Amino acid sequence: MNATWAKMPKVNDASSIIFFRDHLTFLDEVISEEKKKLGLLDLATQLKLKQQDFAAKQGIKLHGELKDRKGSEGICHAIVLESYALAGTTHIGSDSPHAARGRGLVVSLLALEPRMCFNSWITKDVRVKVPESVRIVIRASENANANGVRIFILKILSLDYVRSGKAAGEGDGVRRRSD
């Protein structure tokens, strides 16, 4: 492992990368004996140690486990939205797509396959194939920040891709603000 880290290039911008130790924090308390016998708990423990080591060597912020009791600093989805996501920004993660929700903020959150995410740390490049057409659904509660939603809709409408007719918008956030 140390030989691998020695050859590892430095990430391009460590301050733009955040690691989380959240979902697996309590794994040792819930994993079945059968899965322990298969070595899955040992693998998960190694993942934790490698994540800590990589973050330390690369200067990456790690929201890890608590020092004074069992638990983690928080769940990645919530920490990103509470502490990092600002209106108009894009955040990329390797967590599941259900994490990619802005919850009322005008934020783009993308979930990438972990290998693509890792490559972006070195190259600062994310390649995404744009489909022939897209459907844009904007959902906003009645008391959502109307100006924020309007700005988001106007930004989408300003894109050449959308203006060319390759996108259709729908959703209650569009209907309420189309009058």
CSV table of C-alpha atoms in Angstrom, one decimal:
chain,number,residue,atom,x,y,z
A,1,MET,CA,0.0,0.0,0.0
A,2,ASN,CA,2.8,2.5,0.9
A,3,ALA,CA,4.4,1.9,-2.5
A,4,THR,CA,1.1,2.7,-4.2
A,5,TRP,CA,0.8,6.0,-2.2
A,6,ALA,CA,4.4,6.9,-3.0
A,7,LYS,CA,3.5,6.8,-6.8
A,8,MET,CA,0.2,8.6,-6.3
A,9,PRO,CA,0.1,12.0,-7.9
A,10,LYS,CA,-1.1,14.9,-5.7
A,11,VAL,CA,-4.7,15.9,-6.2
A,12,ASN,CA,-5.1,19.1,-8.2
A,13,ASP,CA,-6.9,21.2,-5.5
A,14,ALA,CA,-7.2,19.5,-2.1
A,15,SER,CA,-9.3,22.4,-0.8
A,16,SER,CA,-12.1,21.5,-3.3
A,17,ILE,CA,-12.3,17.8,-2.1
A,18,ILE,CA,-14.2,16.6,1.0
A,19,PHE,CA,-14.3,13.0,2.3
A,20,PHE,CA,-16.9,11.6,4.6
A,21,ARG,CA,-16.9,8.7,7.0
A,22,ASP,CA,-20.6,8.3,7.6
A,23,HIS,CA,-22.6,5.4,6.4
A,24,LEU,CA,-20.2,2.7,7.6
A,25,THR,CA,-19.6,4.1,11.1
A,26,PHE,CA,-21.9,1.6,12.8
A,27,LEU,CA,-21.3,-1.3,10.4
A,28,ASP,CA,-19.6,-3.4,13.1
A,29,GLU,CA,-22.8,-3.3,15.2
A,30,VAL,CA,-25.2,-4.4,12.4
A,31,ILE,CA,-23.2,-6.7,10.1
A,32,SER,CA,-24.3,-10.3,10.2
A,33,GLU,CA,-21.9,-13.1,11.4
A,34,GLU,CA,-22.1,-14.6,7.9
A,35,LYS,CA,-20.8,-11.4,6.3
A,36,LYS,CA,-18.1,-11.1,9.0
A,37,LYS,CA,-17.0,-14.6,8.1
A,38,LEU,CA,-16.7,-13.6,4.5
A,39,GLY,CA,-14.3,-10.8,5.6
A,40,LEU,CA,-16.6,-7.9,4.7
A,41,LEU,CA,-16.1,-6.1,8.0
A,42,ASP,CA,-12.3,-6.4,7.6
A,43,LEU,CA,-12.6,-4.9,4.1
A,44,ALA,CA,-14.8,-2.0,5.4
A,45,THR,CA,-12.2,-1.4,8.2
A,46,GLN,CA,-9.4,-1.3,5.6
A,47,LEU,CA,-11.5,1.2,3.6
A,48,LYS,CA,-11.7,3.5,6.6
A,49,LEU,CA,-7.9,3.3,7.3
A,50,LYS,CA,-7.1,3.9,3.6
A,51,GLN,CA,-9.4,6.8,3.4
A,52,GLN,CA,-7.8,8.4,6.5
A,53,ASP,CA,-4.3,7.8,5.2
A,54,PHE,CA,-5.1,9.1,1.7
A,55,ALA,CA,-6.8,12.2,3.1
A,56,ALA,CA,-3.9,13.0,5.5
A,57,LYS,CA,-1.3,12.5,2.8
A,58,GLN,CA,-3.2,14.6,0.2
A,59,GLY,CA,-4.3,17.4,2.6
A,60,ILE,CA,-8.0,16.6,2.1
A,61,LYS,CA,-10.7,17.5,4.6
A,62,LEU,CA,-12.2,14.3,6.2
A,63,HIS,CA,-15.4,14.5,8.1
A,64,GLY,CA,-14.7,11.4,10.1
A,65,GLU,CA,-15.8,9.6,13.2
A,66,LEU,CA,-16.3,11.3,16.5
A,67,LYS,CA,-13.4,11.2,19.0
A,68,ASP,CA,-15.5,11.2,22.2
A,69,ARG,CA,-18.3,8.7,21.3
A,70,LYS,CA,-19.5,6.3,18.6
A,71,GLY,CA,-20.7,8.1,15.5
A,72,SER,CA,-19.6,10.4,12.7
A,73,GLU,CA,-19.5,14.1,12.3
A,74,GLY,CA,-22.7,13.8,10.2
A,75,ILE,CA,-24.2,12.4,7.0
A,76,CYS,CA,-22.5,13.7,3.8
A,77,HIS,CA,-25.8,14.8,2.2
A,78,ALA,CA,-26.6,17.1,5.1
A,79,ILE,CA,-23.1,18.4,5.7
A,80,VAL,CA,-22.7,19.4,2.1
A,81,LEU,CA,-26.0,21.3,2.1
A,82,GLU,CA,-25.4,22.9,5.5
A,83,SER,CA,-21.7,23.8,5.1
A,84,TYR,CA,-20.5,23.8,1.5
A,85,ALA,CA,-23.3,24.2,-1.1
A,86,LEU,CA,-23.9,27.8,-2.1
A,87,ALA,CA,-26.5,29.0,-4.5
A,88,GLY,CA,-25.2,28.7,-8.1
A,89,THR,CA,-22.5,26.2,-7.4
A,90,THR,CA,-22.1,22.6,-8.6
A,91,HIS,CA,-21.0,19.8,-6.4
A,92,ILE,CA,-19.9,16.4,-7.6
A,93,GLY,CA,-19.9,13.3,-5.4
A,94,SER,CA,-19.5,9.5,-5.6
A,95,ASP,CA,-22.4,8.8,-3.3
A,96,SER,CA,-25.6,7.4,-4.7
A,97,PRO,CA,-27.9,9.6,-6.9
A,98,HIS,CA,-30.4,10.0,-4.1
A,99,ALA,CA,-27.8,12.3,-2.5
A,100,ALA,CA,-28.0,14.7,-5.5
A,101,ARG,CA,-30.7,17.0,-4.2
A,102,GLY,CA,-30.4,20.7,-3.5
A,103,ARG,CA,-33.3,20.8,-1.1
A,104,GLY,CA,-34.4,24.3,-1.9
A,105,LEU,CA,-31.0,25.7,-2.8
A,106,VAL,CA,-30.3,26.6,-6.4
A,107,VAL,CA,-27.4,24.1,-6.5
A,108,SER,CA,-26.5,21.4,-9.0
A,109,LEU,CA,-25.5,18.2,-7.3
A,110,LEU,CA,-24.1,15.4,-9.5
A,111,ALA,CA,-23.4,11.8,-8.5
A,112,LEU,CA,-20.6,10.2,-10.5
A,113,GLU,CA,-19.2,6.7,-10.6
A,114,PRO,CA,-16.3,6.7,-8.1
A,115,ARG,CA,-13.6,6.2,-10.7
A,116,MET,CA,-14.7,9.3,-12.6
A,117,CYS,CA,-14.8,11.2,-9.3
A,118,PHE,CA,-11.3,10.1,-8.4
A,119,ASN,CA,-10.0,11.1,-11.9
A,120,SER,CA,-11.5,14.6,-11.5
A,121,TRP,CA,-9.4,15.1,-8.3
A,122,ILE,CA,-6.2,14.8,-10.4
A,123,THR,CA,-7.4,16.3,-13.7
A,124,LYS,CA,-10.1,18.7,-12.6
A,125,ASP,CA,-12.0,17.4,-15.6
A,126,VAL,CA,-15.4,15.7,-15.6
A,127,ARG,CA,-16.6,14.3,-18.9
A,128,VAL,CA,-20.4,14.0,-19.2
A,129,LYS,CA,-22.2,12.9,-22.3
A,130,VAL,CA,-25.1,15.2,-22.9
A,131,PRO,CA,-28.2,13.3,-24.2
A,132,GLU,CA,-30.0,14.2,-27.4
A,133,SER,CA,-32.8,15.7,-25.3
A,134,VAL,CA,-33.5,16.2,-21.6
A,135,ARG,CA,-36.5,16.8,-19.4
A,136,ILE,CA,-36.0,19.4,-16.7
A,137,VAL,CA,-38.3,19.0,-13.7
A,138,ILE,CA,-38.3,21.8,-11.2
A,139,ARG,CA,-40.1,21.2,-7.9
A,140,ALA,CA,-40.4,24.0,-5.4
A,141,SER,CA,-42.6,24.3,-2.4
A,142,GLU,CA,-45.1,27.2,-2.1
A,143,ASN,CA,-42.8,29.1,0.3
A,144,ALA,CA,-39.6,28.4,-1.7
A,145,ASN,CA,-37.4,31.4,-2.4
A,146,ALA,CA,-39.3,32.7,-5.5
A,147,ASN,CA,-36.4,34.8,-6.8
A,148,GLY,CA,-34.0,31.9,-6.4
A,149,VAL,CA,-36.3,29.6,-8.4
A,150,ARG,CA,-36.8,32.3,-11.1
A,151,ILE,CA,-33.0,32.9,-11.4
A,152,PHE,CA,-32.5,29.1,-11.8
A,153,ILE,CA,-35.3,28.9,-14.5
A,154,LEU,CA,-33.9,31.9,-16.3
A,155,LYS,CA,-30.4,30.4,-16.3
A,156,ILE,CA,-31.7,27.2,-17.7
A,157,LEU,CA,-33.6,29.1,-20.4
A,158,SER,CA,-30.5,31.0,-21.4
A,159,LEU,CA,-28.6,27.9,-22.3
A,160,ASP,CA,-28.2,27.3,-26.1
A,161,TYR,CA,-29.0,23.6,-25.6
A,162,VAL,CA,-32.4,24.5,-24.1
A,163,ARG,CA,-33.1,27.3,-26.5
A,164,SER,CA,-32.5,24.9,-29.4
A,165,GLY,CA,-35.6,23.0,-28.3
A,166,LYS,CA,-33.7,19.9,-27.0
A,167,ALA,CA,-35.2,20.3,-23.5
A,168,ALA,CA,-38.6,20.5,-22.0
A,169,GLY,CA,-39.4,21.9,-18.6
A,170,GLU,CA,-42.2,20.8,-16.2
A,171,GLY,CA,-43.0,20.6,-12.6
A,172,ASP,CA,-44.8,22.6,-10.0
A,173,GLY,CA,-41.8,25.0,-9.7
A,174,VAL,CA,-42.3,25.9,-13.4
A,175,ARG,CA,-46.1,26.1,-13.3
A,176,ARG,CA,-46.3,28.4,-10.3
A,177,ARG,CA,-43.7,30.8,-11.7
A,178,SER,CA,-45.0,30.8,-15.3
A,179,ASP,CA,-47.7,33.4,-14.7
